[in-house]
Structure formats: structure tokens, C-alpha cells
CSV table of C-alpha atoms in Angstrom, one decimal:
chain,number,residue,atom,x,y,z
A,8,MET,CA,4.3,0.2,-6.3
A,9,LEU,CA,5.9,-1.2,-3.1
A,10,ASP,CA,3.9,-2.9,-0.4
A,11,ILE,CA,5.4,-2.9,3.1
A,12,CYS,CA,4.4,-4.7,6.3
A,13,LEU,CA,5.9,-4.3,9.8
A,14,LEU,CA,5.4,-7.9,10.9
A,15,GLY,CA,6.7,-7.1,14.4
A,16,THR,CA,7.9,-4.0,16.3
A,17,CYS,CA,9.5,-5.2,19.5
A,18,GLY,CA,13.2,-5.2,20.3
A,19,MET,CA,15.2,-7.8,22.4
A,20,MET,CA,12.3,-10.3,23.1
A,21,PRO,CA,8.8,-11.0,21.8
A,22,LEU,CA,6.0,-9.9,24.1
A,23,PRO,CA,2.3,-10.8,24.2
A,24,GLY,CA,0.8,-8.9,21.3
A,25,ARG,CA,4.1,-7.6,20.0
A,26,TRP,CA,6.4,-9.8,17.8
A,27,LEU,CA,10.1,-9.0,17.2
A,28,SER,CA,11.0,-6.3,14.8
A,29,CYS,CA,11.0,-7.3,11.1
A,30,MET,CA,9.8,-5.9,7.8
A,31,LEU,CA,8.4,-7.6,4.7
A,32,VAL,CA,8.6,-5.8,1.3
A,33,ARG,CA,6.6,-6.8,-1.7
A,34,SER,CA,7.5,-5.7,-5.3
A,35,GLY,CA,5.1,-7.2,-7.8
A,36,SER,CA,4.7,-10.8,-6.6
A,37,HIS,CA,8.3,-10.9,-5.2
A,38,LEU,CA,9.0,-10.7,-1.4
A,39,THR,CA,12.1,-9.6,0.5
A,40,LEU,CA,12.3,-9.9,4.3
A,41,PHE,CA,14.4,-7.6,6.5
A,42,ASP,CA,15.4,-9.3,9.7
A,43,CYS,CA,13.8,-12.5,11.0
A,44,GLY,CA,13.4,-12.7,14.8
A,45,GLU,CA,11.8,-15.6,16.7
A,46,GLY,CA,8.3,-16.4,15.5
A,47,THR,CA,8.4,-14.3,12.4
A,48,GLN,CA,6.3,-16.8,10.4
A,49,VAL,CA,3.4,-16.4,12.8
A,50,PRO,CA,2.4,-12.7,12.0
A,51,TRP,CA,3.5,-13.4,8.4
A,52,LYS,CA,1.0,-16.2,8.2
A,53,SER,CA,-1.7,-13.9,9.5
A,54,LEU,CA,-0.8,-11.3,6.8
A,55,GLY,CA,-1.8,-13.7,4.0
A,56,TRP,CA,0.9,-12.7,1.5
A,57,GLY,CA,2.2,-16.3,1.2
A,58,PHE,CA,5.7,-17.6,1.5
A,59,ARG,CA,6.7,-19.1,-1.8
A,60,GLN,CA,7.7,-15.8,-3.4
A,61,LEU,CA,10.3,-15.0,-0.8
A,62,GLY,CA,13.5,-14.4,-2.8
A,63,ALA,CA,15.8,-12.7,-0.4
A,64,ILE,CA,16.4,-12.0,3.3
A,65,CYS,CA,18.5,-9.0,4.5
A,66,PHE,CA,19.9,-9.2,8.0
A,67,SER,CA,20.9,-6.1,9.8
A,68,HIS,CA,23.1,-8.0,12.3
A,69,MET,CA,23.5,-11.3,14.0
A,70,HIS,CA,21.8,-10.8,17.4
A,71,ALA,CA,19.2,-13.4,18.2
A,72,ASP,CA,16.2,-11.0,18.1
A,73,HIS,CA,17.0,-10.4,14.4
A,74,VAL,CA,17.9,-13.9,13.2
A,75,ALA,CA,16.5,-16.7,15.5
A,76,GLY,CA,13.3,-17.0,13.4
A,77,LEU,CA,15.1,-18.2,10.3
A,78,PRO,CA,14.5,-22.0,10.6
A,79,GLY,CA,10.8,-21.5,11.0
A,80,VAL,CA,10.6,-19.2,8.0
A,81,LEU,CA,12.7,-21.6,5.9
A,82,PHE,CA,10.3,-24.4,6.7
A,83,MET,CA,7.3,-22.3,5.7
A,84,VAL,CA,8.9,-21.3,2.4
A,85,ALA,CA,9.8,-25.0,1.7
A,86,HIS,CA,6.3,-26.2,2.5
A,87,ALA,CA,4.9,-23.5,0.1
A,88,GLY,CA,6.8,-25.3,-2.7
A,89,ARG,CA,9.6,-23.0,-3.6
A,90,THR,CA,12.5,-24.5,-5.6
A,91,GLU,CA,14.2,-21.3,-6.8
A,92,PRO,CA,17.3,-20.1,-4.9
A,93,LEU,CA,16.9,-17.9,-1.8
A,94,HIS,CA,19.5,-15.2,-1.3
A,95,ILE,CA,20.6,-14.1,2.2
A,96,TYR,CA,22.5,-10.8,2.7
A,97,GLY,CA,24.1,-9.7,5.9
A,98,PRO,CA,27.3,-8.4,7.6
A,99,HIS,CA,30.4,-10.4,8.4
A,100,GLY,CA,29.4,-13.5,10.4
A,101,THR,CA,26.2,-14.2,8.5
A,102,ALA,CA,27.4,-17.4,6.9
A,103,TYR,CA,28.5,-18.8,10.3
A,104,VAL,CA,25.2,-18.0,12.0
A,105,VAL,CA,23.0,-19.2,9.1
A,106,GLU,CA,24.9,-22.4,8.8
A,107,GLY,CA,24.3,-23.0,12.6
A,108,LEU,CA,20.6,-22.3,12.4
A,109,ARG,CA,20.3,-24.6,9.4
A,110,ARG,CA,21.2,-27.6,11.5
A,111,ILE,CA,17.6,-27.8,12.3
A,112,ALA,CA,16.5,-26.9,8.7
A,113,ALA,CA,19.0,-28.9,6.8
A,114,GLU,CA,16.8,-30.4,4.0
A,115,LEU,CA,15.3,-27.8,1.8
A,116,PRO,CA,14.0,-28.0,-1.8
A,117,PHE,CA,15.8,-24.8,-2.7
A,118,PRO,CA,19.5,-23.6,-2.6
A,119,ILE,CA,20.5,-20.8,-0.3
A,120,HIS,CA,23.2,-18.3,-1.4
A,121,ILE,CA,24.8,-16.2,1.4
A,122,HIS,CA,26.3,-12.8,0.6
A,123,GLU,CA,28.4,-11.2,3.4
A,124,LEU,CA,28.6,-7.4,3.0
A,125,LYS,CA,31.0,-4.8,4.5
A,126,GLY,CA,28.8,-1.8,3.6
A,127,GLY,CA,28.9,0.3,0.5
A,128,GLU,CA,27.9,-2.5,-1.8
A,129,GLN,CA,25.1,-2.3,-4.3
A,130,PHE,CA,23.0,-5.3,-5.3
A,131,GLU,CA,19.7,-6.4,-6.8
A,132,LEU,CA,16.8,-7.7,-4.8
A,133,PRO,CA,13.7,-9.6,-6.3
A,134,GLY,CA,11.1,-7.5,-8.1
A,135,LYS,CA,13.7,-5.2,-9.8
A,136,LEU,CA,14.7,-3.6,-6.5
A,137,GLN,CA,18.1,-1.9,-6.4
A,138,ALA,CA,19.6,-2.1,-2.9
A,139,ARG,CA,22.6,-0.7,-1.1
A,140,CYS,CA,23.9,-0.8,2.5
A,141,VAL,CA,26.2,1.1,4.8
A,142,PRO,CA,27.7,0.1,8.1
A,143,ALA,CA,25.7,1.0,11.2
A,144,SER,CA,27.2,1.6,14.7
A,145,HIS,CA,26.1,-1.2,17.1
A,146,GLY,CA,29.3,-2.7,18.5
A,147,ILE,CA,29.2,-5.7,16.2
A,148,PRO,CA,29.0,-5.8,12.4
A,149,CYS,CA,25.6,-4.2,11.5
A,150,LEU,CA,24.1,-2.9,8.3
A,151,ALA,CA,21.5,-0.3,7.3
A,152,TYR,CA,19.7,-0.8,4.0
A,153,ARG,CA,18.2,1.3,1.2
A,154,VAL,CA,15.9,0.0,-1.5
A,155,ASP,CA,15.0,1.8,-4.7
A,156,LEU,CA,12.4,0.9,-7.3
A,157,HIS,CA,13.4,2.9,-10.4
A,158,ARG,CA,10.9,4.1,-12.9
A,159,GLN,CA,11.3,4.2,-16.7
A,160,PRO,CA,10.8,7.5,-18.4
A,161,ALA,CA,7.3,7.9,-20.0
A,162,PHE,CA,7.0,6.6,-23.6
A,163,GLN,CA,6.2,9.4,-26.0
A,164,ALA,CA,3.8,7.8,-28.4
A,165,ASP,CA,3.3,10.9,-30.5
A,166,GLN,CA,7.0,11.2,-31.0
A,167,ALA,CA,7.2,7.5,-32.1
A,168,ARG,CA,4.4,8.1,-34.6
A,169,ALA,CA,6.2,11.2,-35.9
A,170,LEU,CA,9.3,9.1,-36.5
A,171,ASP,CA,7.2,6.5,-38.2
A,172,ILE,CA,8.4,3.7,-35.9
A,173,PRO,CA,6.3,0.6,-36.3
A,174,ILE,CA,4.3,-0.1,-33.2
A,175,GLN,CA,5.7,-3.6,-32.7
A,176,PHE,CA,9.0,-2.0,-31.7
A,177,TRP,CA,7.6,0.4,-29.1
A,178,LYS,CA,7.9,-2.0,-26.2
A,179,ARG,CA,11.6,-2.7,-26.9
A,180,LEU,CA,12.4,1.0,-27.1
A,181,GLN,CA,10.5,1.6,-23.9
A,182,MET,CA,12.7,-1.1,-22.2
A,183,GLY,CA,15.8,0.7,-23.3
A,184,GLU,CA,16.7,-1.4,-26.4
A,185,THR,CA,18.0,0.1,-29.7
A,186,VAL,CA,15.9,-1.0,-32.7
A,187,THR,CA,17.0,-1.2,-36.3
A,188,HIS,CA,14.3,-1.4,-39.0
A,189,GLU,CA,14.7,-1.2,-42.8
A,190,GLY,CA,18.1,0.4,-42.5
A,191,ARG,CA,17.0,2.9,-39.9
A,192,SER,CA,18.2,2.9,-36.3
A,193,PHE,CA,16.1,4.2,-33.4
A,194,GLU,CA,17.4,4.9,-29.9
A,195,PRO,CA,15.3,4.9,-26.7
A,196,ALA,CA,16.2,8.6,-26.3
A,197,ASN,CA,14.2,9.3,-29.4
A,198,VAL,CA,11.0,8.3,-27.8
A,199,LEU,CA,11.4,8.5,-24.0
A,200,GLY,CA,10.6,11.5,-21.9
A,201,GLU,CA,12.5,12.9,-18.9
A,202,ALA,CA,13.7,10.8,-16.0
A,203,ARG,CA,10.9,10.2,-13.4
A,204,ARG,CA,11.2,9.8,-9.7
A,205,GLY,CA,11.0,6.2,-8.5
A,206,ILE,CA,10.2,4.8,-5.0
A,207,SER,CA,12.7,4.6,-2.2
A,208,LEU,CA,12.8,3.0,1.3
A,209,ALA,CA,15.4,2.9,4.0
A,210,TYR,CA,15.6,0.4,6.9
A,211,ILE,CA,17.8,1.4,9.9
A,212,THR,CA,17.9,-0.4,13.2
A,213,ASP,CA,20.2,-1.2,16.1
A,214,THR,CA,22.6,1.7,15.8
A,215,ARG,CA,23.7,5.1,17.1
A,216,PRO,CA,23.0,8.0,14.7
A,217,VAL,CA,26.0,8.4,12.4
A,218,ASP,CA,26.4,10.6,9.3
A,219,ALA,CA,26.4,7.6,6.9
A,220,LEU,CA,22.8,7.0,7.8
A,221,HIS,CA,21.7,10.5,6.8
A,222,GLU,CA,23.2,9.9,3.3
A,223,LEU,CA,21.7,6.5,3.0
A,224,ALA,CA,18.2,7.8,3.7
A,225,ARG,CA,18.5,10.9,1.6
A,226,ASP,CA,15.1,11.9,0.1
A,227,VAL,CA,13.5,8.5,0.7
A,228,ASP,CA,9.8,8.2,0.6
A,229,LEU,CA,9.8,6.1,3.8
A,230,LEU,CA,12.4,5.7,6.5
A,231,VAL,CA,11.7,2.8,8.8
A,232,CYS,CA,13.9,3.3,11.9
A,233,GLU,CA,14.5,2.0,15.3
A,234,SER,CA,13.1,3.7,18.4
A,235,MET,CA,14.5,1.6,21.2
A,236,TYR,CA,13.9,4.3,23.9
A,237,ASP,CA,11.4,7.2,24.1
A,238,ASN,CA,12.5,8.9,27.3
A,239,PRO,CA,15.4,11.5,26.9
A,240,ASP,CA,16.6,10.3,30.4
A,241,ASP,CA,17.5,7.1,28.7
A,242,LEU,CA,20.2,8.7,26.5
A,243,PRO,CA,23.0,7.1,28.6
A,244,LEU,CA,21.4,3.7,28.2
A,245,ALA,CA,21.0,4.3,24.4
A,246,ARG,CA,24.7,5.2,24.1
A,247,ALA,CA,25.8,2.2,26.2
A,248,ASN,CA,23.7,-0.2,24.2
A,249,SER,CA,24.3,1.4,20.8
A,250,HIS,CA,20.6,2.2,20.2
A,251,MET,CA,18.7,5.4,19.6
A,252,LEU,CA,16.0,7.6,21.2
A,253,ALA,CA,12.9,8.3,19.2
A,254,SER,CA,14.1,11.9,18.9
A,255,GLU,CA,17.5,10.7,17.4
A,256,SER,CA,15.7,8.6,14.8
A,257,ALA,CA,13.7,11.7,13.9
A,258,GLY,CA,16.9,13.6,13.6
A,259,ILE,CA,18.1,11.2,11.0
A,260,ALA,CA,14.8,11.6,9.1
A,261,LYS,CA,15.1,15.4,9.2
A,262,ALA,CA,18.8,15.5,8.2
A,263,ALA,CA,18.1,13.1,5.3
A,264,GLY,CA,15.1,15.0,4.0
A,265,ALA,CA,13.0,11.8,4.3
A,266,HIS,CA,9.3,12.2,3.4
A,267,GLN,CA,8.0,10.1,6.3
A,268,LEU,CA,9.3,8.3,9.3
A,269,LEU,CA,7.9,5.0,10.7
A,270,LEU,CA,9.3,4.1,14.1
A,271,THR,CA,9.8,0.4,15.2
A,272,HIS,CA,12.0,-1.8,17.4
A,273,PHE,CA,10.6,-0.5,20.7
A,274,SER,CA,12.2,-1.7,24.0
A,275,PRO,CA,10.1,-4.1,26.1
A,276,LYS,CA,10.0,-1.3,28.6
A,277,VAL,CA,8.1,0.9,26.2
A,278,ASN,CA,4.5,0.1,26.9
A,279,ASP,CA,3.0,2.8,24.8
A,280,PRO,CA,4.8,3.5,21.5
A,281,SER,CA,2.6,6.6,21.0
A,282,ARG,CA,4.9,8.4,23.5
A,283,ALA,CA,7.9,7.7,21.1
A,284,GLU,CA,5.8,9.1,18.3
A,285,LYS,CA,5.1,12.3,20.2
A,286,MET,CA,8.8,12.7,21.1
A,287,ALA,CA,9.9,12.2,17.5
A,288,ARG,CA,7.3,14.6,16.1
A,289,ARG,CA,8.9,17.4,17.9
A,290,VAL,CA,11.9,17.0,15.6
A,291,PHE,CA,10.2,15.5,12.5
A,292,PRO,CA,6.4,16.0,12.3
A,293,ASN,CA,5.6,13.4,9.7
A,294,THR,CA,6.3,10.5,12.1
A,295,ARG,CA,4.2,7.6,13.3
A,296,ALA,CA,4.8,4.7,15.5
A,297,ALA,CA,4.3,1.4,13.8
A,298,LYS,CA,2.1,-1.4,15.3
A,299,ASP,CA,2.5,-5.1,14.6
A,300,GLY,CA,0.9,-5.9,11.2
A,301,LEU,CA,0.9,-2.3,9.9
A,302,ALA,CA,0.8,-2.5,6.1
A,303,LEU,CA,1.2,0.4,3.7
A,304,SER,CA,1.9,1.0,0.1
A,305,LEU,CA,4.3,3.4,-1.6
A,306,ASP,CA,3.3,4.5,-5.1
A,307,TYR,CA,4.9,6.7,-7.7
A,308,ALA,CA,4.6,10.4,-7.0
A,309,GLU,CA,2.4,11.1,-10.0
A,310,ASN,CA,-0.1,8.5,-8.9
């Protein structure tokens, strides 16, 4: 299971009642944060998920509304008692910006490892999450991310009994390990069923719609995507600022075959995000506009 919370949903600047766009993902007890605008620690504190288990931060790009909250979050994680390393991922320029922000958060009880990505890389996030990224189109280096939580095939207990495999070896076989016992060798394939669908999530913000985003979000259970503008008349503005209309975000969801779309990163001029939801639903019906603090869970399909 994956738990997801949209801590904030605003773009450019925080507003009364609307924090800057960022997303927190929980896998088991492990946390990963996507973007970290000014004041991120405030709605996070209200959520009650704690700070100590933050193991990674993934930045889309280095504009202030996505990174300026880093010192405050680092202080909260430090005060929570974390000593394990914290990994930070982002595009070219991430190290320079993080090093600058850390001038006011220099003394921390945990090391920070920075990974600058070009797009196309695959890497592991806390909680056994497999991640990859592609370049977005925003005028500066910017990344969109996908996260997958894979699921092991079901263990076939009847098959294990038929092969007379001692029960103490079942767990090792289930985890993909080959077992040898009394001169006999057993492979995981002997006792595991067919591959099962896992859980997938894509996070796309601050970009024009490009083909790489369709492929990144292919068949995801949830696409979290920017909706900077809701009015079709704002298309020239969206193009000029390298953002998207709600309908364009919905177009990505439709082309990708996503299962559901959650809109976020609304312009300060968008007073009522439900209008963006209505515009997007004309293209992709299973859409809703996120509100600050919205939390939801993604479970395996069979559950």
C-alpha cells in the first residue's frame, strides 16, 4: 500500500489557506517528499505522519516555490532524531541550490547525499519504491517522476507441500532465493505464481505537455499533475510560462491510460479549483482537484 498526501496545492506563492504544491508519499514507515516550497513543514506537522522517517526528497526543479522550504524541513527532521542519511534527487543545479539553502541549516545530525539527474535514470527510494524520471519542459532543468511499488507473485503453498519443501524455507523462496536441502535444489519459480500488478504513481508539474510524459505515466494508478490554469483563454500564458491548462493535464492522463488524475499546483489567480476539475473532466472523467491536506491510499488491485 502507498499513502499519499498533497500537503499544498498552490503554485508561485503560498496563499491564506493554500500552501505551496508538494506531495508526501509513505511506503510502510518510510517517507519520500516531492518538492518542498516555503512552509512545507507546517501542513506536514498538521498531518501527523512524523518527520524522522523522511529518507528522500525529489525536486522537480529549482524555482523557489518548489525548494525554499528545505531548511525548515531539515530542521524538523533533525529535531525528530534522524541520524540515517537523507538522499536528495533533482535536476542539474540541485547541489548548488541545496548547498546555498543549507547555509542556514548547516549543522545536522544526518548526512545528505545529493543526486543530480538528467532524466532517464532509475533509482530506489525508501520503502522498496522503484523510481524513474524524464525531462519536463519548463525552460530550466525540470524532471517528472514515476514511482512503482512492485508486488511479489503469490506463494503457492500447495505446490510447496507437493514438492515436500520444508516450511522453514518457504519465506526464502518467496523472497526470490534459491534453496538447497538434502541434495535437492528448489527455485522460486517452483512455488511462485504468475506476476501480479503492483502500485504506480506519477508526479508531473511545471511543464508543457510533451510525449515523454505520456510514456512516464503509462497505466499508473494515480497521476498527480499540475493545473496552473483552468481557463482555455489562458493558453498563450501557459505556453509563455511553460505550464499547462487543466485540459492539457487531462490529455496526458488520457494518452497515458492513467487510472485517475489528481490536479494540483493551481495559479494564485485560480480561486476555485473545482472549475479546473470540470474542465479536465471533459477530457478525462476520473479527475478531481486536490485540496491542501488531501490524503489517499493506493492498494493492490486484488485488495
